[in-house]
PDB file of C-alpha atoms in Angstrom:
ATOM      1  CA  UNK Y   1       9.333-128.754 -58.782  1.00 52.00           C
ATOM      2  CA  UNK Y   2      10.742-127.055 -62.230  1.00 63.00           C
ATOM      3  CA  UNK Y   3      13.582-124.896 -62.444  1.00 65.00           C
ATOM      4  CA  UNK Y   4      11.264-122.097 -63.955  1.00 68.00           C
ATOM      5  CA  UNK Y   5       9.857-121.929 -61.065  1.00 70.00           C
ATOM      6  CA  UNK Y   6      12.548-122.469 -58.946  1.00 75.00           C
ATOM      7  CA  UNK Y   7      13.855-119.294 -60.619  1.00 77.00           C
ATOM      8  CA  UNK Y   8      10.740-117.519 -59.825  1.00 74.00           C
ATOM      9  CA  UNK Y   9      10.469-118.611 -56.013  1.00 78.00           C
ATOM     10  CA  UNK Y  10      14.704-117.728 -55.745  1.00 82.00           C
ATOM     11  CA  UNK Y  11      13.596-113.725 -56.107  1.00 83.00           C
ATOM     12  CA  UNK Y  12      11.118-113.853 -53.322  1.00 82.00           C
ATOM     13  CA  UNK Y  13      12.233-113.289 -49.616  1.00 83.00           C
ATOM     14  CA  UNK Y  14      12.732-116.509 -47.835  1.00 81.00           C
ATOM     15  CA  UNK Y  15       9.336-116.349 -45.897  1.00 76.00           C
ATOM     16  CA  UNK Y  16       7.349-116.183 -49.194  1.00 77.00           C
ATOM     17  CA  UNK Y  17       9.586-119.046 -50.277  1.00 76.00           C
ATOM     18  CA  UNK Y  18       8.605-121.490 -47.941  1.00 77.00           C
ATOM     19  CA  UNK Y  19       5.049-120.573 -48.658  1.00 77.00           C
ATOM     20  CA  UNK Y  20       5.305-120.921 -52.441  1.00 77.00           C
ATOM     21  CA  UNK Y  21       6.687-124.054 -51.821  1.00 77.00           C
ATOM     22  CA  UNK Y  22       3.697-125.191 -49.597  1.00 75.00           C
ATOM     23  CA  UNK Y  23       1.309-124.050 -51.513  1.00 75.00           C
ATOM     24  CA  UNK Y  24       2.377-125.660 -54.888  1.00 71.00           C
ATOM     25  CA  UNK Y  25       2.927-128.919 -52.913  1.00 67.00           C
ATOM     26  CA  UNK Y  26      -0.337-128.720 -51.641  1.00 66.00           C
ATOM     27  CA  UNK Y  27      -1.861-127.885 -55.238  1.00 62.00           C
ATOM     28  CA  UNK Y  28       0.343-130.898 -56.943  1.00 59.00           C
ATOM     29  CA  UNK Y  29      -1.070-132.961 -54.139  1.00 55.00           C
ATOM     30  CA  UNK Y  30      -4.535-132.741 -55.096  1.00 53.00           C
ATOM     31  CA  UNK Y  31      -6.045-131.240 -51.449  1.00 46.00           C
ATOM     32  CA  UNK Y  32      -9.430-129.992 -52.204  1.00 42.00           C
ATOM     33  CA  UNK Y  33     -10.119-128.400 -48.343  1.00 51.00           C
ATOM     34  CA  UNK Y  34     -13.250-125.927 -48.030  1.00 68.00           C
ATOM     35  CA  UNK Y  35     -12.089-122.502 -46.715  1.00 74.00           C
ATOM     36  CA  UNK Y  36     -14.135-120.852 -44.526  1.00 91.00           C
ATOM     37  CA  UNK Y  37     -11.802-118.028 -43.359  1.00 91.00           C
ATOM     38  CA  UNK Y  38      -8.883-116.730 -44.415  1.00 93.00           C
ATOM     39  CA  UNK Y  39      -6.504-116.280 -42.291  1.00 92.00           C
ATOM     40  CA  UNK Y  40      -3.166-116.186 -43.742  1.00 90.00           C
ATOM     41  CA  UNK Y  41      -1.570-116.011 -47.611  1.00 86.00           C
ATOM     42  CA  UNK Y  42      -1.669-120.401 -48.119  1.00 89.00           C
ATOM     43  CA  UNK Y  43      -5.735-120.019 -47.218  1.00 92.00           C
ATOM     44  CA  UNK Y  44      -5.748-116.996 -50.195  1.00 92.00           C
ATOM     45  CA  UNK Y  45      -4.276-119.659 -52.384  1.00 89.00           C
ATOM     46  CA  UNK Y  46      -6.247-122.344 -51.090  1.00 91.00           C
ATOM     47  CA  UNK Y  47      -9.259-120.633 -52.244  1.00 93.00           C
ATOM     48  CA  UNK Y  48      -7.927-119.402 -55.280  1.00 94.00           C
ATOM     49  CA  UNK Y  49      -6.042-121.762 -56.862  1.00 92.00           C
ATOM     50  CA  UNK Y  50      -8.418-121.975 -59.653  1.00 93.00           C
ATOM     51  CA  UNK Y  51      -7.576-119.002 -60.977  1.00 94.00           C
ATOM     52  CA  UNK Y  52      -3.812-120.261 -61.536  1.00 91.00           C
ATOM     53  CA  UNK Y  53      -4.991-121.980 -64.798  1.00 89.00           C
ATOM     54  CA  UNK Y  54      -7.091-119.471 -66.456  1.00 93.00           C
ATOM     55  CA  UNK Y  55      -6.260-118.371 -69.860  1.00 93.00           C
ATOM     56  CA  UNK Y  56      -7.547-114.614 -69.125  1.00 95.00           C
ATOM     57  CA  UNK Y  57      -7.318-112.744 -66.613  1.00 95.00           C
ATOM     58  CA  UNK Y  58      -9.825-112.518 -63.566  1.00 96.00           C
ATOM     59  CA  UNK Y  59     -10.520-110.117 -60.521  1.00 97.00           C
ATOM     60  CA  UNK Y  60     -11.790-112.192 -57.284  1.00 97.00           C
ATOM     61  CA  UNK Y  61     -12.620-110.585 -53.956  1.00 98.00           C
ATOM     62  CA  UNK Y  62     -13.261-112.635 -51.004  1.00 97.00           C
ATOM     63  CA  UNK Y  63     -15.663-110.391 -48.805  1.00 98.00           C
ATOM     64  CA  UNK Y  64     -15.562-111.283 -44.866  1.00 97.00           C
ATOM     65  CA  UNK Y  65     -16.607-110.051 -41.297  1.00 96.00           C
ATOM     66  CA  UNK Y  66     -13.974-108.772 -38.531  1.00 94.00           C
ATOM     67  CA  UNK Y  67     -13.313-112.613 -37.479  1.00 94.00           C
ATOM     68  CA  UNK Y  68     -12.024-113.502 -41.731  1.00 96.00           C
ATOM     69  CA  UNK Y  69     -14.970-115.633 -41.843  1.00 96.00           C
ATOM     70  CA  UNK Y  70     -16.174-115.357 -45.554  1.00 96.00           C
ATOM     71  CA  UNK Y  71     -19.213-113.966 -46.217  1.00 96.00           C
ATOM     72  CA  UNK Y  72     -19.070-114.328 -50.420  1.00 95.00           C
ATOM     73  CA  UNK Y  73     -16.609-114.198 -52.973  1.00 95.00           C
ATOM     74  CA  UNK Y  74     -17.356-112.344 -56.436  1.00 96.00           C
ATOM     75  CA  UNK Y  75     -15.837-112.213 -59.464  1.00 96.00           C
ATOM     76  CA  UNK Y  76     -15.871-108.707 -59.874  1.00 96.00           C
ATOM     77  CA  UNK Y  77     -14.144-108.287 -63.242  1.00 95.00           C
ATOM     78  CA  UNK Y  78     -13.040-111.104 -66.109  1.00 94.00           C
ATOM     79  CA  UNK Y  79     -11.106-109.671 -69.160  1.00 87.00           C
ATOM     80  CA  UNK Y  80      -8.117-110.537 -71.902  1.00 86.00           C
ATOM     81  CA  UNK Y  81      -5.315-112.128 -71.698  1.00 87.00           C
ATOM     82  CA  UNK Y  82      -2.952-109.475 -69.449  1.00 82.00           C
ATOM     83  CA  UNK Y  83      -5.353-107.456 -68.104  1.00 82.00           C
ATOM     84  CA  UNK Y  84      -9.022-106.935 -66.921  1.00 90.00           C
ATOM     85  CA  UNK Y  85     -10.811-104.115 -65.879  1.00 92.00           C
ATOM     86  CA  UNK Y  86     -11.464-103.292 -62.377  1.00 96.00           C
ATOM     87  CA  UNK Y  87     -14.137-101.468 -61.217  1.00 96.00           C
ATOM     88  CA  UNK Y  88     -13.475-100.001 -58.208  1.00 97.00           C
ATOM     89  CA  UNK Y  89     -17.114 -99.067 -56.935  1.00 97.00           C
ATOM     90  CA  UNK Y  90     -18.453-102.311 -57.531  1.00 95.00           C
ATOM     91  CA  UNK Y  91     -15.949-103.957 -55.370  1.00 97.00           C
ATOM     92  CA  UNK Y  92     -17.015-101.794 -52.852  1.00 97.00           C
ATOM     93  CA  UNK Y  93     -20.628-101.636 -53.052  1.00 97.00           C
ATOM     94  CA  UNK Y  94     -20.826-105.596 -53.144  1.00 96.00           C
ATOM     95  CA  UNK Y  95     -18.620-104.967 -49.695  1.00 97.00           C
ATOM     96  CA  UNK Y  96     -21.421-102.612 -48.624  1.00 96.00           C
ATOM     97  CA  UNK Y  97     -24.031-104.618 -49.938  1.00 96.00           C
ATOM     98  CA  UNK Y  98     -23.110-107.722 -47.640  1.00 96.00           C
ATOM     99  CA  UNK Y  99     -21.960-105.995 -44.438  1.00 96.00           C
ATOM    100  CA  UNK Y 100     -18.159-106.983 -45.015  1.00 97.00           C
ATOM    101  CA  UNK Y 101     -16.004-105.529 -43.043  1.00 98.00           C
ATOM    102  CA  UNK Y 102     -12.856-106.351 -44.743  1.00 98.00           C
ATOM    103  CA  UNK Y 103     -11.522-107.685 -47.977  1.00 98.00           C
ATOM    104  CA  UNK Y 104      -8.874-109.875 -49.679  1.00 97.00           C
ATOM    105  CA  UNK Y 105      -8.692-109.158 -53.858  1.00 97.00           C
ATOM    106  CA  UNK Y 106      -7.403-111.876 -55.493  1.00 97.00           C
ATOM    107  CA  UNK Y 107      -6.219-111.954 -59.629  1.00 96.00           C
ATOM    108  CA  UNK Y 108      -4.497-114.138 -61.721  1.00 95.00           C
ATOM    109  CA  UNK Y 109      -1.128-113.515 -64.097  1.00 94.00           C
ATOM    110  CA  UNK Y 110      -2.226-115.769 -67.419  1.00 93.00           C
ATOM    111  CA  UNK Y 111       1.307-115.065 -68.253  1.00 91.00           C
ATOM    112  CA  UNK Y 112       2.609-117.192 -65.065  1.00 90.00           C
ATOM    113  CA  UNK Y 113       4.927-113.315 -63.978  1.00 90.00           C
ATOM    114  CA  UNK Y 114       4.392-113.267 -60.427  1.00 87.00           C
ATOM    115  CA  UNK Y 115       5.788-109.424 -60.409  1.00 91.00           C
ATOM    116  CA  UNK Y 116       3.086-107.113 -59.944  1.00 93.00           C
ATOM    117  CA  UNK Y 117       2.235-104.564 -63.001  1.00 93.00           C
ATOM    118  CA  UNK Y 118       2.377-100.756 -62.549  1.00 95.00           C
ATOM    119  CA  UNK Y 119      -1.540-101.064 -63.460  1.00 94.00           C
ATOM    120  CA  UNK Y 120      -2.057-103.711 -60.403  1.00 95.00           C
ATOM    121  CA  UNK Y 121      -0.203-101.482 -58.128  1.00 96.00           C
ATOM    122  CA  UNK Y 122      -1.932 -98.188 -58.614  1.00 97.00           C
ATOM    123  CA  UNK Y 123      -5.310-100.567 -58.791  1.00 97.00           C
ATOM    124  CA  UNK Y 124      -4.038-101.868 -54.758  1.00 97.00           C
ATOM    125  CA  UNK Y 125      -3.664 -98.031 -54.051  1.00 98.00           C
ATOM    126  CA  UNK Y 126      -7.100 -97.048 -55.414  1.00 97.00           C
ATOM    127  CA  UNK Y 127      -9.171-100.172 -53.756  1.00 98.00           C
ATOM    128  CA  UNK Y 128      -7.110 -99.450 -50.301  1.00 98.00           C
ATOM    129  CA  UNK Y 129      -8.146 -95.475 -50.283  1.00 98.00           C
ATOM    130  CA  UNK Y 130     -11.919 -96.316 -51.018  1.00 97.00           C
ATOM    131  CA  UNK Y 131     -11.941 -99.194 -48.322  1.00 98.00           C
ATOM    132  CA  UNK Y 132     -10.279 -96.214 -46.033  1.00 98.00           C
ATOM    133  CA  UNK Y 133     -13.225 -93.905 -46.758  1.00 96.00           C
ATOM    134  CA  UNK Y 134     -15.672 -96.375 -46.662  1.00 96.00           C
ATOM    135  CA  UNK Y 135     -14.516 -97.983 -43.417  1.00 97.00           C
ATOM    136  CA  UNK Y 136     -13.775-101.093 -44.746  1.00 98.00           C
ATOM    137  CA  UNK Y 137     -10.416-103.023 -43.802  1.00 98.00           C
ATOM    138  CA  UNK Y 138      -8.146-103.487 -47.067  1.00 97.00           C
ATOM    139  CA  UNK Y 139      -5.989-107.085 -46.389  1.00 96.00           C
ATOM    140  CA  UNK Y 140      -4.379-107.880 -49.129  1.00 95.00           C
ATOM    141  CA  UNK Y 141      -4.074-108.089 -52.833  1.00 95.00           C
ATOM    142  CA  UNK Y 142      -2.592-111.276 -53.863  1.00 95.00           C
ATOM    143  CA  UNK Y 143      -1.612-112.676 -57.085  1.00 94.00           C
ATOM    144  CA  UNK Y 144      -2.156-115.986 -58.590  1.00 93.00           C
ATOM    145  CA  UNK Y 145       0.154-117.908 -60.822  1.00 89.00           C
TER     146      UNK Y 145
END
């Protein structure tokens, strides 16, 4: 690895450390696996490691049924280089729309921060209260670097 992102991976708790690890080692190694369900934070990067070398930002959510099989994946919003806008209704109605009953949203940093903005965590907030009203189980939001 790098010491920038040795840095990086020093901050996180040592759980999430051992995953960073594995899932750069993975990525460096090449493994092109098919994910079918998602069932833990390494198959959210698994399936989104694309998004780690995107020059602008993007909004993916994996849409899935109770068992984390995925049912589709959309790109729900693509924008500039340190932000994109979200629309929260069409993340939901494409939920709606497929019969998912529960998501993962998935974005990338361009800017390789793995810190969450103020912007990204009232956006977490907002998709979590609609996904409450709309009966629709919120998993995660994950960033990608």
């Amino acid at each position: 690895m790098n010491q920038r992102f040795d840095k990086y991976v020093s901050m996180l708790a040592p759980a999430k450390q051992l995953l960073a690890r594995e899932a750069v080692q993975e990525y460096l190694a090449g493994e092109s696996e098919e994910i079918e369900r998602i069932l833990s934070p390494l198959d959210v990067w698994k399936k989104s490691r694309w998004l780690a070398d995107k020059e602008t930002e993007y909004f993916v959510v994996y849409y899935m049924k109770n068992n984390f099989r995925i049912i589709k994946s959309e790109i729900v919003a693509n924008g500039g280089l340190d932000s994109t806008l979200v629309d929260v209704r069409l993340v939901l109605k494409y939920a709606l729309l497929c019969g998912a009953t529960c998501i993962t949203c998935v974005h990338n940093h361009p800017s390789g921060s793995t810190i969450p903005s103020k912007h990204d965590d009232k956006l977490t907030e907002k998709i979590n209260r609609a996904c409450e009203i709309m009966d629709v189980k919120f998993i995660d939001h994950v960033i990608v670097t």
